[in-house]
Protein backbone atom coordinates (compact mmCIF):
# COMPACT_ATOMS: atom_id res chain seq x y z
CA UNK A 1 0.00 0.00 0.00
CA UNK A 2 1.14 3.52 -0.81
CA UNK A 3 0.35 5.93 2.00
CA UNK A 4 0.09 9.71 1.57
CA UNK A 5 0.71 11.39 4.91
CA UNK A 6 -2.38 13.18 6.15
CA UNK A 7 -1.39 16.16 8.27
CA UNK A 8 -3.84 18.79 7.02
CA UNK A 9 -1.47 20.02 4.33
CA UNK A 10 -2.89 21.21 1.06
CA UNK A 11 -2.38 19.45 -2.23
CA UNK A 12 -2.91 15.84 -1.14
CA UNK A 13 -5.65 15.41 -3.77
CA UNK A 14 -3.30 16.25 -6.63
CA UNK A 15 -0.73 13.73 -5.41
CA UNK A 16 -3.41 11.03 -5.07
CA UNK A 17 -4.79 11.73 -8.54
CA UNK A 18 -1.29 11.57 -10.05
CA UNK A 19 -0.66 8.18 -8.41
CA UNK A 20 -4.04 6.89 -9.55
CA UNK A 21 -3.30 8.01 -13.12
CA UNK A 22 -0.18 5.85 -13.02
CA UNK A 23 -2.36 2.86 -12.15
CA UNK A 24 -1.51 2.57 -8.44
CA UNK A 25 -3.90 2.87 -5.54
CA UNK A 26 -3.04 4.90 -2.47
CA UNK A 27 -4.49 5.96 0.83
CA UNK A 28 -4.42 9.14 2.89
CA UNK A 29 -3.48 8.29 6.48
CA UNK A 30 -2.19 9.65 9.78
CA UNK A 31 -2.42 6.29 11.52
CA UNK A 32 1.07 5.41 12.78
CA UNK A 33 0.57 1.64 12.33
CA UNK A 34 -0.72 2.09 8.81
CA UNK A 35 2.23 4.36 7.96
CA UNK A 36 4.70 1.86 9.43
CA UNK A 37 3.25 -0.98 7.36
CA UNK A 38 3.07 0.93 4.06
CA UNK A 39 5.30 -0.16 1.15
CA UNK A 40 5.95 3.45 0.17
CA UNK A 41 5.19 6.75 1.79
CA UNK A 42 4.65 10.14 0.20
CA UNK A 43 5.06 13.25 2.32
CA UNK A 44 3.41 16.05 0.33
CA UNK A 45 3.35 19.61 1.42
CA UNK A 46 1.91 22.96 0.64
CA UNK A 47 1.61 25.52 3.39
CA UNK A 48 3.67 27.02 6.20
CA UNK A 49 6.59 25.21 7.83
CA UNK A 50 5.73 25.88 11.48
CA UNK A 51 2.01 25.08 11.06
CA UNK A 52 2.86 21.84 9.24
CA UNK A 53 5.48 20.86 11.85
CA UNK A 54 2.94 21.34 14.66
CA UNK A 55 0.49 19.07 12.83
CA UNK A 56 3.20 16.40 12.48
CA UNK A 57 3.95 16.65 16.21
CA UNK A 58 0.29 16.25 17.15
CA UNK A 59 0.01 12.99 15.21
CA UNK A 60 3.43 11.64 16.29
CA UNK A 61 4.52 11.41 12.64
CA UNK A 62 7.52 13.63 13.51
CA UNK A 63 9.04 10.83 15.64
CA UNK A 64 8.09 7.97 13.32
CA UNK A 65 9.14 9.38 9.96
CA UNK A 66 12.96 9.51 10.47
CA UNK A 67 12.93 5.87 11.66
CA UNK A 68 11.11 4.44 8.63
CA UNK A 69 13.00 1.99 6.43
CA UNK A 70 10.74 1.83 3.36
CA UNK A 71 11.09 4.44 0.57
CA UNK A 72 9.76 7.88 1.57
CA UNK A 73 9.26 10.74 -0.90
CA UNK A 74 8.96 14.31 0.41
CA UNK A 75 7.53 16.93 -1.93
CA UNK A 76 8.13 20.73 -1.68
CA UNK A 77 7.41 21.63 1.96
CA UNK A 78 7.88 17.90 2.65
CA UNK A 79 11.51 18.26 1.48
CA UNK A 80 12.00 21.37 3.57
CA UNK A 81 10.66 19.74 6.74
CA UNK A 82 13.03 16.79 6.23
CA UNK A 83 16.00 19.20 6.65
CA UNK A 84 17.44 20.35 9.98
CA UNK A 85 16.00 23.84 10.15
CA UNK A 86 13.87 26.28 8.14
CA UNK A 87 14.05 30.05 8.26
CA UNK A 88 10.27 30.05 7.73
CA UNK A 89 9.04 30.97 11.22
CA UNK A 90 12.35 29.66 12.62
CA UNK A 91 11.17 26.03 12.46
CA UNK A 92 13.17 22.97 13.54
CA UNK A 93 12.84 20.17 10.97
CA UNK A 94 13.04 16.38 11.14
CA UNK A 95 16.81 16.44 10.53
CA UNK A 96 16.92 13.65 7.94
CA UNK A 97 18.99 15.75 5.54
CA UNK A 98 21.84 17.71 7.19
CA UNK A 99 21.08 21.02 5.51
CA UNK A 100 19.26 24.25 6.19
CA UNK A 101 16.32 25.89 4.47
CA UNK A 102 16.73 29.57 3.66
CA UNK A 103 14.53 32.29 2.24
CA UNK A 104 15.27 33.48 -1.30
CA UNK A 105 17.05 36.81 -1.13
CA UNK A 106 17.10 37.97 -4.73
CA UNK A 107 16.02 40.82 -7.00
CA UNK A 108 14.01 38.20 -8.97
CA UNK A 109 10.31 37.74 -8.17
CA UNK A 110 9.61 35.50 -5.17
CA UNK A 111 8.09 32.86 -4.99
CA UNK A 112 10.20 31.03 -7.58
CA UNK A 113 7.13 30.00 -9.56
CA UNK A 114 7.03 28.10 -12.83
CA UNK A 115 8.92 25.55 -14.92
CA UNK A 116 12.67 25.10 -14.49
CA UNK A 117 15.34 22.54 -15.42
CA UNK A 118 17.46 20.34 -13.16
CA UNK A 119 21.12 19.43 -13.20
CA UNK A 120 21.08 15.88 -11.87
CA UNK A 121 23.36 12.93 -11.09
CA UNK A 122 22.79 9.51 -12.57
CA UNK A 123 20.24 8.06 -10.16
CA UNK A 124 17.27 5.63 -10.27
CA UNK A 125 14.85 8.50 -9.57
CA UNK A 126 15.84 10.15 -12.88
CA UNK A 127 15.67 7.01 -15.00
CA UNK A 128 14.21 7.79 -18.45
CA UNK A 129 14.65 11.55 -18.04
CA UNK A 130 17.13 13.86 -19.70
CA UNK A 131 18.56 17.16 -18.49
CA UNK A 132 16.24 19.06 -20.87
CA UNK A 133 13.13 18.09 -18.89
CA UNK A 134 11.24 20.84 -17.07
CA UNK A 135 9.60 20.63 -13.64
CA UNK A 136 7.09 22.88 -11.89
CA UNK A 137 8.37 24.77 -8.84
CA UNK A 138 6.57 27.08 -6.44
CA UNK A 139 8.46 28.06 -3.30
CA UNK A 140 9.91 31.02 -1.42
CA UNK A 141 12.42 28.97 0.62
CA UNK A 142 15.11 26.57 -0.62
CA UNK A 143 17.36 23.87 0.85
CA UNK A 144 21.08 24.66 0.64
CA UNK A 145 23.38 22.28 -1.21
CA UNK A 146 24.66 19.32 0.88
CA UNK A 147 26.33 15.93 0.37
CA UNK A 148 22.92 14.36 -0.27
CA UNK A 149 21.93 16.79 -3.03
CA UNK A 150 21.20 14.66 -6.12
CA UNK A 151 19.91 17.46 -8.35
CA UNK A 152 20.16 21.21 -8.30
CA UNK A 153 18.08 23.92 -9.95
CA UNK A 154 19.07 27.53 -10.44
CA UNK A 155 17.11 30.64 -9.54
CA UNK A 156 19.62 33.41 -8.99
CA UNK A 157 21.56 30.81 -7.00
CA UNK A 158 21.85 27.04 -7.17
CA UNK A 159 19.82 25.06 -4.61
CA UNK A 160 18.87 21.46 -3.76
CA UNK A 161 16.06 20.40 -6.11
CA UNK A 162 16.33 16.72 -5.16
CA UNK A 163 17.80 15.20 -1.99
CA UNK A 164 18.35 11.54 -1.28
CA UNK A 165 19.82 9.71 1.69
CA UNK A 166 19.28 5.96 2.15
CA UNK A 167 15.52 5.35 1.77
CA UNK A 168 14.64 9.05 1.96
CA UNK A 169 13.95 10.95 -1.28
CA UNK A 170 12.69 14.49 -1.65
CA UNK A 171 11.92 16.91 -4.49
CA UNK A 172 11.54 20.68 -4.19
CA UNK A 173 9.44 20.74 -7.38
CA UNK A 174 5.97 19.19 -7.64
CA UNK A 175 6.21 15.96 -9.67
CA UNK A 176 2.41 15.63 -9.49
CA UNK A 177 2.11 18.95 -11.36
CA UNK A 178 5.07 18.57 -13.71
CA UNK A 179 3.38 16.93 -16.69
CA UNK A 180 4.91 13.81 -18.20
CA UNK A 181 8.38 14.41 -16.71
CA UNK A 182 6.89 14.60 -13.22
CA UNK A 183 4.94 11.40 -13.79
CA UNK A 184 8.21 9.69 -14.73
CA UNK A 185 9.74 10.73 -11.39
CA UNK A 186 6.73 9.34 -9.50
CA UNK A 187 6.83 6.15 -11.57
CA UNK A 188 10.54 5.76 -10.79
CA UNK A 189 9.91 6.26 -7.08
CA UNK A 190 7.00 3.81 -7.04
CA UNK A 191 9.09 1.15 -8.76
CA UNK A 192 12.05 1.43 -6.34
CA UNK B 1 16.50 28.96 -16.15
CA UNK B 2 12.93 29.71 -15.12
CA UNK B 3 10.77 29.76 -18.26
CA UNK B 4 8.07 32.23 -19.23
CA UNK B 5 4.58 30.81 -18.80
CA UNK B 6 1.85 30.68 -21.46
CA UNK B 7 -1.49 30.59 -19.68
CA UNK B 8 -4.83 29.95 -21.42
CA UNK B 9 -7.80 31.31 -19.49
CA UNK B 10 -11.17 29.58 -19.60
CA UNK B 11 -14.26 31.56 -18.60
CA UNK B 12 -16.82 29.10 -17.28
CA UNK B 13 -20.59 29.50 -17.25
CA UNK B 14 -23.00 26.62 -16.58
CA UNK B 15 -20.22 24.07 -17.13
CA UNK B 16 -19.28 25.46 -20.56
CA UNK B 17 -16.37 27.60 -21.71
CA UNK B 18 -17.67 30.96 -22.90
CA UNK B 19 -16.07 34.04 -24.34
CA UNK B 20 -17.42 37.51 -24.78
CA UNK B 21 -16.23 41.07 -24.55
CA UNK B 22 -16.91 42.42 -21.05
CA UNK B 23 -19.29 39.54 -20.30
CA UNK B 24 -21.56 40.52 -23.20
CA UNK B 25 -22.38 38.51 -26.33
CA UNK B 26 -21.16 35.25 -24.84
CA UNK B 27 -20.07 32.71 -27.41
CA UNK B 28 -19.86 29.02 -26.50
CA UNK B 29 -16.25 27.86 -26.75
CA UNK B 30 -16.68 24.21 -25.82
CA UNK B 31 -16.40 21.77 -22.93
CA UNK B 32 -13.89 23.12 -20.37
CA UNK B 33 -12.37 19.74 -19.56
CA UNK B 34 -11.83 18.83 -23.23
CA UNK B 35 -10.34 22.24 -23.90
CA UNK B 36 -8.11 21.99 -20.81
CA UNK B 37 -6.80 18.59 -21.89
CA UNK B 38 -6.08 19.92 -25.37
CA UNK B 39 -4.10 22.86 -23.91
CA UNK B 40 -2.05 20.54 -21.68
CA UNK B 41 -1.24 18.41 -24.71
CA UNK B 42 -0.26 21.53 -26.68
CA UNK B 43 2.20 22.62 -23.98
CA UNK B 44 0.29 25.19 -21.91
CA UNK B 45 2.30 25.92 -18.75
CA UNK B 46 -0.63 26.59 -16.47
CA UNK B 47 -4.40 27.06 -16.76
CA UNK B 48 -6.81 29.58 -15.27
CA UNK B 49 -10.53 28.87 -14.87
CA UNK B 50 -12.77 31.84 -14.09
CA UNK B 51 -16.31 31.13 -12.98
CA UNK B 52 -18.66 33.78 -14.26
CA UNK B 53 -21.78 32.16 -12.79
CA UNK B 54 -22.56 33.87 -9.50
CA UNK B 55 -25.37 31.69 -8.07
CA UNK B 56 -24.97 29.14 -5.27
CA UNK B 57 -26.09 26.45 -7.66
CA UNK B 58 -23.25 27.50 -9.93
CA UNK B 59 -20.68 27.23 -7.09
CA UNK B 60 -21.47 23.57 -6.49
CA UNK B 61 -21.16 22.87 -10.20
CA UNK B 62 -17.79 24.64 -10.15
CA UNK B 63 -16.45 22.49 -7.28
CA UNK B 64 -17.52 19.37 -9.20
CA UNK B 65 -15.81 20.65 -12.33
CA UNK B 66 -12.62 21.43 -10.36
CA UNK B 67 -12.62 17.84 -9.08
CA UNK B 68 -12.85 16.50 -12.63
CA UNK B 69 -10.12 18.83 -13.86
CA UNK B 70 -7.80 17.82 -11.00
CA UNK B 71 -8.28 14.15 -11.80
CA UNK B 72 -7.17 14.54 -15.39
CA UNK B 73 -4.80 17.51 -15.56
CA UNK B 74 -1.13 17.13 -14.63
CA UNK B 75 -0.14 20.81 -14.66
CA UNK B 76 -1.04 23.56 -12.17
CA UNK B 77 -4.32 25.42 -12.42
CA UNK B 78 -5.92 28.45 -10.79
CA UNK B 79 -9.62 28.88 -10.11
CA UNK B 80 -11.30 32.25 -9.64
CA UNK B 81 -14.59 34.08 -9.79
CA UNK B 82 -16.77 35.07 -6.86
CA UNK B 83 -14.43 33.79 -4.14
CA UNK B 84 -15.15 35.78 -0.98
CA UNK B 85 -14.16 33.69 2.05
CA UNK B 86 -11.55 31.32 3.46
CA UNK B 87 -14.24 28.60 3.24
CA UNK B 88 -14.68 29.19 -0.52
CA UNK B 89 -10.92 28.79 -0.88
CA UNK B 90 -10.85 25.64 1.24
CA UNK B 91 -13.53 23.93 -0.87
CA UNK B 92 -11.74 24.74 -4.13
CA UNK B 93 -8.27 23.71 -2.91
CA UNK B 94 -9.74 20.55 -1.42
CA UNK B 95 -11.33 19.78 -4.79
CA UNK B 96 -7.83 19.97 -6.30
CA UNK B 97 -7.21 23.56 -7.42
CA UNK B 98 -3.58 24.65 -6.95
CA UNK B 99 -4.29 28.35 -6.57
CA UNK B 100 -7.28 30.61 -6.22
CA UNK B 101 -7.68 34.02 -7.74
CA UNK B 102 -9.44 36.76 -5.78
CA UNK B 103 -10.40 40.19 -6.99
CA UNK B 104 -13.48 42.10 -5.74
CA UNK B 105 -13.51 40.34 -2.35
CA UNK B 106 -9.93 41.50 -1.72
CA UNK B 107 -10.85 45.08 -2.57
CA UNK B 108 -13.88 44.92 -0.26
CA UNK B 109 -11.85 43.40 2.58
CA UNK B 110 -8.06 43.34 1.96
CA UNK B 111 -7.37 41.29 5.10
CA UNK B 112 -8.89 38.28 3.31
CA UNK B 113 -5.57 37.98 1.43
CA UNK B 114 -3.69 37.51 4.70
CA UNK B 115 -6.26 35.05 6.05
CA UNK B 116 -5.92 32.85 2.96
CA UNK B 117 -2.12 33.14 2.88
CA UNK B 118 -1.80 32.26 6.58
CA UNK B 119 -4.04 29.25 6.20
CA UNK B 120 -2.90 27.79 2.89
CA UNK B 121 0.42 29.52 2.08
CA UNK B 122 0.94 32.59 -0.10
CA UNK B 123 1.83 30.46 -3.16
CA UNK B 124 -1.88 29.73 -3.65
CA UNK B 125 -3.13 33.33 -3.47
CA UNK B 126 -3.37 35.00 -6.86
CA UNK B 127 -4.71 38.53 -6.65
CA UNK B 128 -6.41 39.52 -9.91
CA UNK B 129 -6.26 43.25 -10.54
CA UNK B 130 -8.33 44.97 -13.26
CA UNK B 131 -7.07 48.43 -14.14
CA UNK B 132 -8.03 51.26 -16.43
CA UNK B 133 -5.87 54.22 -17.36
CA UNK B 134 -7.66 57.52 -16.73
CA UNK B 135 -5.89 60.87 -17.27
CA UNK B 136 -2.46 59.26 -17.07
CA UNK B 137 -3.09 57.24 -13.91
CA UNK B 138 -3.96 53.57 -13.53
CA UNK B 139 -7.00 52.96 -11.31
CA UNK B 140 -8.17 49.65 -9.88
CA UNK B 141 -11.71 48.50 -10.76
CA UNK B 142 -13.91 45.92 -9.06
CA UNK B 143 -17.09 43.94 -9.76
CA UNK B 144 -15.90 42.68 -13.12
CA UNK B 145 -14.66 46.09 -14.17
CA UNK B 146 -17.92 47.88 -13.42
CA UNK B 147 -16.90 49.94 -10.37
CA UNK B 148 -13.95 52.31 -10.13
CA UNK B 149 -12.45 52.01 -6.62
CA UNK B 150 -10.39 55.20 -7.26
CA UNK B 151 -7.44 53.33 -5.73
CA UNK B 152 -4.22 53.83 -7.65
CA UNK B 153 -2.53 50.69 -8.95
CA UNK B 154 0.79 51.38 -7.19
CA UNK B 155 -0.88 51.63 -3.79
CA UNK B 156 -3.01 48.52 -4.26
CA UNK B 157 -0.06 46.39 -5.45
CA UNK B 158 1.95 47.42 -2.42
CA UNK B 159 -0.98 46.50 -0.14
CA UNK B 160 -1.54 43.05 -1.63
CA UNK B 161 2.18 42.22 -1.54
CA UNK B 162 2.37 43.22 2.13
CA UNK B 163 -0.70 41.12 2.97
CA UNK B 164 0.86 37.99 1.44
CA UNK B 165 -0.29 37.62 -2.17
CA UNK B 166 1.78 35.03 -4.06
CA UNK B 167 1.17 36.29 -7.57
CA UNK B 168 -0.54 39.13 -9.46
CA UNK B 169 -2.81 38.62 -12.47
CA UNK B 170 -2.94 42.06 -14.02
CA UNK B 171 -5.56 42.88 -16.64
CA UNK B 172 -5.55 46.04 -18.69
CA UNK B 173 -9.19 46.98 -19.26
CA UNK B 174 -8.09 49.41 -21.96
CA UNK B 175 -6.45 46.62 -23.95
CA UNK B 176 -8.83 43.77 -23.11
CA UNK B 177 -10.54 42.41 -26.21
CA UNK B 178 -8.67 44.71 -28.60
CA UNK B 179 -6.04 42.18 -29.78
CA UNK B 180 -3.67 45.18 -30.09
CA UNK B 181 -1.07 43.78 -27.69
CA UNK B 182 -0.43 43.80 -23.94
CA UNK B 183 -0.17 47.12 -22.08
CA UNK B 184 3.61 47.32 -21.86
CA UNK B 185 3.70 50.54 -19.83
CA UNK B 186 1.33 49.02 -17.26
CA UNK B 187 3.38 45.84 -16.89
CA UNK B 188 6.60 47.84 -16.55
CA UNK B 189 5.03 49.97 -13.84
CA UNK B 190 3.73 46.91 -11.97
CA UNK B 191 7.16 45.25 -12.25
CA UNK B 192 8.68 48.23 -10.45
CA UNK B 193 6.04 48.17 -7.69
CA UNK B 194 6.21 44.54 -6.57
CA UNK B 195 8.67 41.65 -6.38
CA UNK B 196 5.99 39.03 -7.08
CA UNK B 197 5.43 36.89 -10.19
CA UNK B 198 3.32 38.92 -12.58
CA UNK B 199 0.90 37.58 -15.20
CA UNK B 200 0.03 39.96 -18.03
CA UNK B 201 -3.53 39.87 -19.34
CA UNK B 202 -5.57 41.82 -21.86
CA UNK B 203 -4.79 42.56 -25.47
CA UNK B 204 -3.06 39.44 -26.81
CA UNK B 205 -3.71 39.06 -30.52
CA UNK B 206 -0.51 37.75 -32.10
CA UNK B 207 2.63 35.81 -31.13
CA UNK B 208 4.68 39.02 -31.36
CA UNK B 209 2.60 40.52 -28.52
CA UNK B 210 3.80 37.77 -26.18
CA UNK B 211 7.40 38.29 -27.29
CA UNK B 212 7.10 42.02 -26.66
CA UNK B 213 5.70 41.72 -23.13
CA UNK B 214 8.32 39.11 -22.16
CA UNK B 215 11.21 41.14 -23.62
CA UNK B 216 10.22 44.57 -22.35
CA UNK B 217 8.78 43.79 -18.90
CA UNK B 218 9.43 41.53 -15.89
CA UNK B 219 6.24 39.61 -16.61
CA UNK B 220 6.69 35.90 -15.88
CA UNK B 221 3.49 34.71 -17.53
CA UNK B 222 1.07 35.88 -20.18
CA UNK B 223 -2.60 35.02 -20.30
CA UNK B 224 -5.04 34.90 -23.18
CA UNK B 225 -8.40 33.32 -23.95
CA UNK B 226 -10.18 33.60 -27.29
CA UNK B 227 -7.07 33.55 -29.48
CA UNK B 228 -6.37 30.08 -28.05
CA UNK B 229 -9.99 28.87 -27.97
CA UNK B 230 -10.60 29.73 -31.59
CA UNK B 231 -7.20 28.57 -32.82
CA UNK B 232 -6.01 32.01 -33.98
CA UNK B 233 -2.68 31.57 -32.18
CA UNK B 234 -2.00 27.85 -31.59
CA UNK B 235 0.13 27.30 -28.47
CA UNK B 236 2.77 25.01 -30.12
CA UNK B 237 3.42 27.61 -32.84
CA UNK B 238 3.47 30.44 -30.31
CA UNK B 239 6.05 28.63 -28.18
CA UNK B 240 8.17 27.84 -31.24
CA UNK B 241 8.21 31.52 -32.25
CA UNK B 242 9.14 32.63 -28.71
CA UNK B 243 11.99 30.08 -28.59
CA UNK B 244 13.31 31.42 -31.90
CA UNK B 245 13.36 34.85 -30.30
CA UNK B 246 15.62 33.40 -27.58
CA UNK B 247 13.04 33.63 -24.83
CA UNK B 248 13.20 30.93 -22.13
CA UNK B 249 10.21 28.73 -23.02
CA UNK B 250 9.42 25.16 -21.98
Coordinates of N, CA, C and O in Angstrom, one line a residue, chain A residues 11 13-14 17-18 21 46-48 51 106-117 119 134-140 154-155 175-180 183, chain B residues 1-3 5 44-46 67 70-77 93-96 98-99 117-123 165-167 195-197 218 220 249-250:
Chain A
X11 N -3.0 20.1 -1.1 CA -2.4 19.5 -2.2 C -2.4 17.9 -2.2 O -1.9 17.3 -3.1
X13 N -4.8 15.9 -2.7 CA -5.6 15.4 -3.8 C -4.8 15.2 -5.1 O -4.9 14.2 -5.7
X14 N -4.1 16.3 -5.4 CA -3.3 16.2 -6.6 C -2.3 15.1 -6.6 O -2.1 14.4 -7.7
X17 N -4.4 11.9 -7.1 CA -4.8 11.7 -8.5 C -3.6 11.3 -9.4 O -3.8 10.4 -10.3
X18 N -2.5 11.9 -9.2 CA -1.3 11.6 -10.0 C -0.9 10.1 -9.9 O -0.6 9.4 -10.9
X21 N -3.5 8.0 -11.7 CA -3.3 8.0 -13.1 C -2.2 7.0 -13.6 O -2.2 6.5 -14.7
X46 N 2.1 21.6 1.1 CA 1.9 23.0 0.6 C 1.5 23.7 1.9 O 0.6 23.2 2.6
X47 N 2.0 24.8 2.2 CA 1.6 25.5 3.4 C 2.8 26.1 4.1 O 3.9 26.3 3.5
X48 N 2.6 26.4 5.4 CA 3.7 27.0 6.2 C 4.4 26.0 7.0 O 3.8 25.1 7.6
X51 N 3.4 25.7 10.9 CA 2.0 25.1 11.1 C 2.1 23.6 10.8 O 1.5 22.8 11.5
X106 N 16.7 37.7 -3.3 CA 17.1 38.0 -4.7 C 16.3 39.1 -5.3 O 15.2 39.3 -4.9
X107 N 16.8 39.8 -6.3 CA 16.0 40.8 -7.0 C 14.9 40.2 -7.9 O 14.0 40.9 -8.3
X108 N 15.0 38.9 -8.1 CA 14.0 38.2 -9.0 C 12.7 38.1 -8.2 O 12.7 38.0 -7.0
X109 N 11.6 37.9 -8.9 CA 10.3 37.7 -8.2 C 10.3 36.5 -7.3 O 10.9 35.5 -7.6
X110 N 9.8 36.6 -6.1 CA 9.6 35.5 -5.2 C 8.1 35.4 -4.8 O 7.5 36.4 -4.6
X111 N 7.5 34.2 -4.8 CA 8.1 32.9 -5.0 C 8.8 32.6 -6.4 O 8.4 33.2 -7.3
X112 N 9.7 31.6 -6.3 CA 10.2 31.0 -7.6 C 9.1 30.2 -8.1 O 8.7 29.1 -7.5
X113 N 8.4 30.6 -9.1 CA 7.1 30.0 -9.6 C 7.2 29.7 -11.1 O 7.3 30.7 -11.8
X114 N 7.1 28.5 -11.4 CA 7.0 28.1 -12.8 C 7.9 26.9 -13.1 O 8.3 26.2 -12.2
X115 N 8.2 26.7 -14.4 CA 8.9 25.5 -14.9 C 10.4 25.8 -15.0 O 10.8 26.8 -15.7
X116 N 11.2 24.9 -14.5 CA 12.7 25.1 -14.5 C 13.3 23.7 -14.7 O 12.7 22.7 -14.5
X117 N 14.6 23.8 -15.2 CA 15.3 22.5 -15.4 C 16.1 22.1 -14.2 O 16.4 22.9 -13.3
X119 N 19.8 20.0 -12.9 CA 21.1 19.4 -13.2 C 21.2 18.2 -12.2 O 21.3 18.4 -11.0
X134 N 11.6 19.7 -18.0 CA 11.2 20.8 -17.1 C 10.3 20.3 -16.0 O 9.5 19.4 -16.2
X135 N 10.4 21.0 -14.8 CA 9.6 20.6 -13.6 C 9.0 21.9 -13.0 O 9.6 23.0 -13.1
X136 N 7.8 21.7 -12.4 CA 7.1 22.9 -11.9 C 7.5 23.1 -10.4 O 7.3 22.3 -9.6
X137 N 8.0 24.3 -10.2 CA 8.4 24.8 -8.8 C 7.4 25.9 -8.3 O 7.0 26.7 -9.1
X138 N 7.2 25.9 -7.1 CA 6.6 27.1 -6.4 C 7.0 27.1 -5.0 O 6.5 26.3 -4.2
X139 N 7.9 28.0 -4.7 CA 8.5 28.1 -3.3 C 9.2 29.4 -3.1 O 9.8 29.9 -4.0
X140 N 9.2 29.8 -1.8 CA 9.9 31.0 -1.4 C 11.2 30.7 -0.6 O 12.0 31.6 -0.3
X154 N 18.5 26.2 -10.6 CA 19.1 27.5 -10.4 C 18.0 28.6 -10.5 O 17.2 28.7 -11.5
X155 N 17.9 29.4 -9.5 CA 17.1 30.6 -9.5 C 17.9 31.7 -8.8 O 17.9 31.7 -7.6
X175 N 6.3 16.9 -8.6 CA 6.2 16.0 -9.7 C 4.8 15.7 -10.1 O 4.5 15.5 -11.3
X176 N 3.8 15.9 -9.2 CA 2.4 15.6 -9.5 C 1.8 16.7 -10.4 O 0.7 16.6 -10.9
X177 N 2.6 17.8 -10.5 CA 2.1 18.9 -11.4 C 3.1 19.2 -12.5 O 3.0 20.3 -13.1
X178 N 4.0 18.3 -12.7 CA 5.1 18.6 -13.7 C 4.9 17.8 -15.0 O 5.9 17.3 -15.6
X179 N 3.6 17.6 -15.4 CA 3.4 16.9 -16.7 C 4.0 15.5 -16.8 O 4.0 14.8 -15.7
X180 N 4.4 15.2 -18.0 CA 4.9 13.8 -18.2 C 6.2 13.6 -17.5 O 6.5 12.5 -16.9
X183 N 5.5 12.7 -13.9 CA 4.9 11.4 -13.8 C 6.0 10.3 -13.8 O 6.0 9.3 -13.1
Chain B
X1 N 17.1 27.6 -16.2 CA 16.5 29.0 -16.1 C 15.0 28.9 -16.1 O 14.4 28.1 -16.8
X2 N 14.4 29.7 -15.3 CA 12.9 29.7 -15.1 C 12.3 30.2 -16.4 O 12.7 31.2 -17.0
X3 N 11.3 29.4 -17.0 CA 10.8 29.8 -18.3 C 9.6 30.7 -18.1 O 9.0 30.8 -17.0
X5 N 5.8 31.7 -18.8 CA 4.6 30.8 -18.8 C 3.5 31.3 -19.8 O 3.2 32.5 -19.8
X44 N 0.6 24.1 -22.8 CA 0.3 25.2 -21.9 C 1.0 25.0 -20.6 O 1.2 23.8 -20.2
X45 N 1.5 26.1 -20.0 CA 2.3 25.9 -18.8 C 1.5 25.9 -17.5 O 1.9 25.5 -16.4
X46 N 0.3 26.5 -17.6 CA -0.6 26.6 -16.5 C -2.0 26.9 -17.1 O -2.1 27.4 -18.2
X67 N -13.0 19.2 -9.4 CA -12.6 17.8 -9.1 C -12.3 17.1 -10.3 O -11.3 16.3 -10.4
X70 N -8.9 18.3 -11.8 CA -7.8 17.8 -11.0 C -7.5 16.4 -11.3 O -6.3 15.9 -11.2
X71 N -8.5 15.6 -11.5 CA -8.3 14.2 -11.8 C -7.5 13.9 -13.1 O -6.7 13.0 -13.2
X72 N -7.7 14.8 -14.1 CA -7.2 14.5 -15.4 C -6.0 15.4 -15.8 O -5.3 15.1 -16.8
X73 N -5.8 16.5 -15.1 CA -4.8 17.5 -15.6 C -3.5 17.4 -14.7 O -3.6 17.4 -13.5
X74 N -2.4 17.3 -15.4 CA -1.1 17.1 -14.6 C -0.2 18.4 -14.6 O 1.0 18.3 -14.5
X75 N -0.9 19.5 -14.8 CA -0.1 20.8 -14.7 C -0.9 21.7 -13.7 O -2.1 21.4 -13.4
X76 N -0.3 22.7 -13.2 CA -1.0 23.6 -12.2 C -2.2 24.4 -12.8 O -2.1 24.7 -13.9
X77 N -3.2 24.6 -12.0 CA -4.3 25.4 -12.4 C -4.9 26.3 -11.3 O -4.9 25.9 -10.1
X93 N -9.6 24.4 -3.0 CA -8.3 23.7 -2.9 C -8.5 22.2 -2.6 O -7.7 21.4 -3.1
X94 N -9.5 21.9 -1.8 CA -9.7 20.5 -1.4 C -10.2 19.8 -2.7 O -9.9 18.6 -2.8
X95 N -10.9 20.4 -3.6 CA -11.3 19.8 -4.8 C -10.2 19.6 -5.7 O -10.3 18.8 -6.7
X96 N -9.0 20.2 -5.5 CA -7.8 20.0 -6.3 C -7.2 21.2 -7.0 O -6.3 21.0 -7.8
X98 N -4.9 24.3 -7.5 CA -3.6 24.6 -7.0 C -3.5 26.0 -6.4 O -2.9 26.3 -5.4
X99 N -4.3 27.0 -7.0 CA -4.3 28.3 -6.6 C -5.7 28.9 -6.7 O -6.5 28.4 -7.5
X117 N -3.6 33.4 2.9 CA -2.1 33.1 2.9 C -1.7 32.4 4.2 O -0.9 31.5 4.1
X118 N -2.2 32.9 5.3 CA -1.8 32.3 6.6 C -2.3 30.8 6.7 O -1.6 30.0 7.2
X119 N -3.5 30.6 6.1 CA -4.0 29.2 6.2 C -3.4 28.3 5.2 O -3.1 27.1 5.5
X120 N -3.3 28.7 4.0 CA -2.9 27.8 2.9 C -1.5 28.1 2.2 O -1.1 27.4 1.3
X121 N -0.9 29.1 2.7 CA 0.4 29.5 2.1 C 0.2 30.6 1.0 O -0.8 30.6 0.3
X122 N 1.2 31.5 0.9 CA 0.9 32.6 -0.1 C 1.1 32.1 -1.6 O 0.6 32.8 -2.5
X123 N 1.7 30.9 -1.8 CA 1.8 30.5 -3.2 C 0.5 30.2 -3.8 O 0.4 30.2 -5.0
X165 N 0.0 38.2 -0.9 CA -0.3 37.6 -2.2 C 0.9 36.9 -2.7 O 2.1 37.3 -2.5
X166 N 0.7 35.8 -3.5 CA 1.8 35.0 -4.1 C 2.0 35.4 -5.5 O 3.1 35.1 -6.1
X167 N 1.1 36.0 -6.1 CA 1.2 36.3 -7.6 C 0.1 37.3 -7.9 O -0.9 37.4 -7.3
X195 N 7.7 42.7 -6.1 CA 8.7 41.7 -6.4 C 8.0 40.3 -6.4 O 8.5 39.3 -5.9
X196 N 6.8 40.3 -7.0 CA 6.0 39.0 -7.1 C 5.9 38.6 -8.5 O 6.0 39.4 -9.4
X197 N 5.7 37.3 -8.8 CA 5.4 36.9 -10.2 C 4.2 37.6 -10.7 O 3.2 37.8 -10.0
X218 N 9.0 42.6 -16.8 CA 9.4 41.5 -15.9 C 8.4 40.4 -15.8 O 8.5 39.5 -15.0
X220 N 6.2 37.3 -15.8 CA 6.7 35.9 -15.9 C 5.7 35.0 -16.6 O 6.0 33.8 -16.9
X249 N 11.5 29.3 -22.9 CA 10.2 28.7 -23.0 C 10.3 27.2 -22.9 O 11.3 26.6 -23.4
X250 N 9.4 26.6 -22.2 CA 9.4 25.2 -22.0 C 9.0 24.5 -23.3 O 8.1 24.9 -23.9

